[in-house]
């Protein structure tokens, strides 16, 4: 491994905890919807050998290639598909992975994607305003920044970035368009917000997160992916999801809570009219967070929150 590769190598987050919850057993079938560099996938394959199988999806063909190299030794036990986990409901049955014994979603970006300025995800370093996970997609962050109506841009930055200065930042962007590079955008945000001024996080953090979520429809895909994953699980099958920001985690928490309840009528409804039936049992009441030792070893893990559930029914 070169020095460069060593510093950007992706370390799987909450690995021990994920394995405890997914509990892979011999011969079982797993779906990793975010296979990335294949770290979690490899550990799952080691646990479900000698004949357990894994389907790995990634929206990013570069990530899929890295996973292919890492998992080559597992031969036909691994199937890799360039796809969005929002399409899990079509891809998994087509590949013979329905029902599945476990599904993992490790959301967000890998260290490698973040570290590559050419991808435009990071406000450190300079690169094109791209931010697409999947190059087949046409709209980039530059399209959004330069062509979205200011109201829409402000909504995106406020809602997806949870940025209190969204109005000010949007006005500054609108006055400086067109912007082509991440460094240009950082400069505009710095000027609009008065720079770092003792803040804990960089002033561009929230805007970059918002644009990335919008460009990749992260929340829409997560909602589709979670519902498909729950449908896909065999009775007794396990779902584990690692979220890295509060919008993702909220969606995961609400979906798992809703699917673990027999009635989802409004709390004041006198009688149940929804007919909803629980499909899941929660395996985590509160999200699992990395230990201080893991955060020290892998700072990228610091915002990770892991939630898991088991599909109801007898296997
Ligand atoms: C945090 S990394 C996963 C790392 C992996 N668990 C490992 O141990 O190497 C997240 C991966 O999910 C992919 N990804 C993000 N959103 C996706 C989506 N909607 N569909 C498919 N892949 C997605 C990213 O391209 C990235 O490779």
PDB file of N, CA and C in Angstrom, residues 110-145:
ATOM      1  N   UNK A 110     -17.148   6.781   1.820  1.00  0.00           N
ATOM      2  CA  UNK A 110     -15.948   6.130   2.347  1.00  0.00           C
ATOM      3  C   UNK A 110     -14.845   7.187   2.460  1.00  0.00           C
ATOM      4  N   UNK A 111     -13.830   6.839   3.241  1.00  0.00           N
ATOM      5  CA  UNK A 111     -12.695   7.758   3.404  1.00  0.00           C
ATOM      6  C   UNK A 111     -12.080   8.070   2.048  1.00  0.00           C
ATOM      7  N   UNK A 112     -12.073   7.078   1.182  1.00  0.00           N
ATOM      8  CA  UNK A 112     -11.438   7.259  -0.124  1.00  0.00           C
ATOM      9  C   UNK A 112     -12.194   8.301  -0.959  1.00  0.00           C
ATOM     10  N   UNK A 113     -13.524   8.226  -0.931  1.00  0.00           N
ATOM     11  CA  UNK A 113     -14.333   9.194  -1.684  1.00  0.00           C
ATOM     12  C   UNK A 113     -14.129  10.603  -1.129  1.00  0.00           C
ATOM     13  N   UNK A 114     -14.109  10.695   0.200  1.00  0.00           N
ATOM     14  CA  UNK A 114     -13.942  12.014   0.823  1.00  0.00           C
ATOM     15  C   UNK A 114     -12.581  12.622   0.528  1.00  0.00           C
ATOM     16  N   UNK A 115     -11.582  11.744   0.453  1.00  0.00           N
ATOM     17  CA  UNK A 115     -10.210  12.249   0.299  1.00  0.00           C
ATOM     18  C   UNK A 115      -9.874  12.613  -1.142  1.00  0.00           C
ATOM     19  N   UNK A 116     -10.710  12.232  -2.091  1.00  0.00           N
ATOM     20  CA  UNK A 116     -10.375  12.464  -3.503  1.00  0.00           C
ATOM     21  C   UNK A 116     -10.963  13.800  -3.962  1.00  0.00           C
ATOM     22  N   UNK A 117     -10.106  14.831  -4.140  1.00  0.00           N
ATOM     23  CA  UNK A 117     -10.638  16.161  -4.490  1.00  0.00           C
ATOM     24  C   UNK A 117     -11.440  16.130  -5.793  1.00  0.00           C
ATOM     25  N   UNK A 118     -11.119  15.199  -6.693  1.00  0.00           N
ATOM     26  CA  UNK A 118     -11.798  15.146  -7.986  1.00  0.00           C
ATOM     27  C   UNK A 118     -13.283  14.816  -7.845  1.00  0.00           C
ATOM     28  N   UNK A 119     -13.678  14.254  -6.680  1.00  0.00           N
ATOM     29  CA  UNK A 119     -15.090  13.905  -6.494  1.00  0.00           C
ATOM     30  C   UNK A 119     -15.909  15.093  -5.984  1.00  0.00           C
ATOM     31  N   UNK A 120     -15.217  16.082  -5.410  1.00  0.00           N
ATOM     32  CA  UNK A 120     -15.902  17.304  -4.981  1.00  0.00           C
ATOM     33  C   UNK A 120     -16.723  17.194  -3.708  1.00  0.00           C
ATOM     34  N   UNK A 121     -16.474  16.130  -2.896  1.00  0.00           N
ATOM     35  CA  UNK A 121     -17.271  15.960  -1.680  1.00  0.00           C
ATOM     36  C   UNK A 121     -16.748  16.802  -0.515  1.00  0.00           C
ATOM     37  N   UNK A 122     -15.470  17.140  -0.563  1.00  0.00           N
ATOM     38  CA  UNK A 122     -14.837  17.721   0.617  1.00  0.00           C
ATOM     39  C   UNK A 122     -14.571  19.209   0.423  1.00  0.00           C
ATOM     40  N   UNK A 123     -14.720  19.941   1.519  1.00  0.00           N
ATOM     41  CA  UNK A 123     -14.404  21.382   1.462  1.00  0.00           C
ATOM     42  C   UNK A 123     -12.918  21.618   1.726  1.00  0.00           C
ATOM     43  N   UNK A 124     -12.184  20.530   2.003  1.00  0.00           N
ATOM     44  CA  UNK A 124     -10.727  20.662   2.130  1.00  0.00           C
ATOM     45  C   UNK A 124     -10.138  20.260   0.785  1.00  0.00           C
ATOM     46  N   UNK A 125      -9.184  21.000   0.293  1.00  0.00           N
ATOM     47  CA  UNK A 125      -8.657  20.699  -1.045  1.00  0.00           C
ATOM     48  C   UNK A 125      -9.582  21.302  -2.081  1.00  0.00           C
ATOM     49  N   UNK A 126      -9.140  21.267  -3.334  1.00  0.00           N
ATOM     50  CA  UNK A 126      -9.950  21.907  -4.380  1.00  0.00           C
ATOM     51  C   UNK A 126     -10.285  20.896  -5.475  1.00  0.00           C
ATOM     52  N   UNK A 127     -11.503  20.978  -5.969  1.00  0.00           N
ATOM     53  CA  UNK A 127     -11.920  20.082  -7.045  1.00  0.00           C
ATOM     54  C   UNK A 127     -13.204  20.600  -7.665  1.00  0.00           C
ATOM     55  N   UNK A 128     -13.690  19.909  -8.687  1.00  0.00           N
ATOM     56  CA  UNK A 128     -14.932  20.341  -9.327  1.00  0.00           C
ATOM     57  C   UNK A 128     -16.114  20.148  -8.383  1.00  0.00           C
ATOM     58  N   UNK A 129     -17.143  20.962  -8.528  1.00  0.00           N
ATOM     59  CA  UNK A 129     -18.351  20.815  -7.711  1.00  0.00           C
ATOM     60  C   UNK A 129     -19.187  19.678  -8.293  1.00  0.00           C
ATOM     61  N   UNK A 130     -18.789  18.455  -7.994  1.00  0.00           N
ATOM     62  CA  UNK A 130     -19.454  17.302  -8.601  1.00  0.00           C
ATOM     63  C   UNK A 130     -20.391  16.640  -7.582  1.00  0.00           C
ATOM     64  N   UNK A 131     -19.829  15.865  -6.653  1.00  0.00           N
ATOM     65  CA  UNK A 131     -20.565  15.215  -5.551  1.00  0.00           C
ATOM     66  C   UNK A 131     -21.484  14.081  -5.982  1.00  0.00           C
ATOM     67  N   UNK A 132     -21.422  13.630  -7.224  1.00  0.00           N
ATOM     68  CA  UNK A 132     -22.255  12.480  -7.601  1.00  0.00           C
ATOM     69  C   UNK A 132     -21.586  11.202  -7.118  1.00  0.00           C
ATOM     70  N   UNK A 133     -22.350  10.313  -6.502  1.00  0.00           N
ATOM     71  CA  UNK A 133     -21.817   8.996  -6.181  1.00  0.00           C
ATOM     72  C   UNK A 133     -21.768   8.155  -7.442  1.00  0.00           C
ATOM     73  N   UNK A 134     -22.795   8.319  -8.268  1.00  0.00           N
ATOM     74  CA  UNK A 134     -22.930   7.501  -9.464  1.00  0.00           C
ATOM     75  C   UNK A 134     -22.734   8.374 -10.700  1.00  0.00           C
ATOM     76  N   UNK A 135     -21.655   8.117 -11.469  1.00  0.00           N
ATOM     77  CA  UNK A 135     -21.379   8.988 -12.621  1.00  0.00           C
ATOM     78  C   UNK A 135     -22.433   8.889 -13.729  1.00  0.00           C
ATOM     79  N   UNK A 136     -23.330   7.880 -13.633  1.00  0.00           N
ATOM     80  CA  UNK A 136     -24.387   7.782 -14.651  1.00  0.00           C
ATOM     81  C   UNK A 136     -25.442   8.867 -14.452  1.00  0.00           C
ATOM     82  N   UNK A 137     -25.430   9.427 -13.257  1.00  0.00           N
ATOM     83  CA  UNK A 137     -26.401  10.475 -12.952  1.00  0.00           C
ATOM     84  C   UNK A 137     -25.976  11.771 -13.634  1.00  0.00           C
ATOM     85  N   UNK A 138     -26.925  12.566 -14.149  1.00  0.00           N
ATOM     86  CA  UNK A 138     -26.509  13.745 -14.917  1.00  0.00           C
ATOM     87  C   UNK A 138     -26.260  14.973 -14.043  1.00  0.00           C
ATOM     88  N   UNK A 139     -27.096  15.233 -13.040  1.00  0.00           N
ATOM     89  CA  UNK A 139     -26.983  16.496 -12.302  1.00  0.00           C
ATOM     90  C   UNK A 139     -25.902  16.465 -11.233  1.00  0.00           C
ATOM     91  N   UNK A 140     -25.036  17.473 -11.270  1.00  0.00           N
ATOM     92  CA  UNK A 140     -23.949  17.578 -10.294  1.00  0.00           C
ATOM     93  C   UNK A 140     -24.279  18.687  -9.286  1.00  0.00           C
ATOM     94  N   UNK A 141     -23.390  18.838  -8.296  1.00  0.00           N
ATOM     95  CA  UNK A 141     -23.568  19.931  -7.332  1.00  0.00           C
ATOM     96  C   UNK A 141     -23.471  21.279  -8.037  1.00  0.00           C
ATOM     97  N   UNK A 142     -22.635  21.370  -9.081  1.00  0.00           N
ATOM     98  CA  UNK A 142     -22.512  22.638  -9.813  1.00  0.00           C
ATOM     99  C   UNK A 142     -23.852  23.003 -10.450  1.00  0.00           C
ATOM    100  N   UNK A 143     -24.569  22.006 -10.985  1.00  0.00           N
ATOM    101  CA  UNK A 143     -25.884  22.297 -11.579  1.00  0.00           C
ATOM    102  C   UNK A 143     -26.818  22.896 -10.541  1.00  0.00           C
ATOM    103  N   UNK A 144     -26.792  22.298  -9.366  1.00  0.00           N
ATOM    104  CA  UNK A 144     -27.667  22.770  -8.290  1.00  0.00           C
ATOM    105  C   UNK A 144     -27.277  24.185  -7.848  1.00  0.00           C
ATOM    106  N   UNK A 145     -25.987  24.357  -7.563  1.00  0.00           N
ATOM    107  CA  UNK A 145     -25.498  25.647  -7.059  1.00  0.00           C
ATOM    108  C   UNK A 145     -25.746  26.771  -8.074  1.00  0.00           C
TER     109      UNK A 145
END
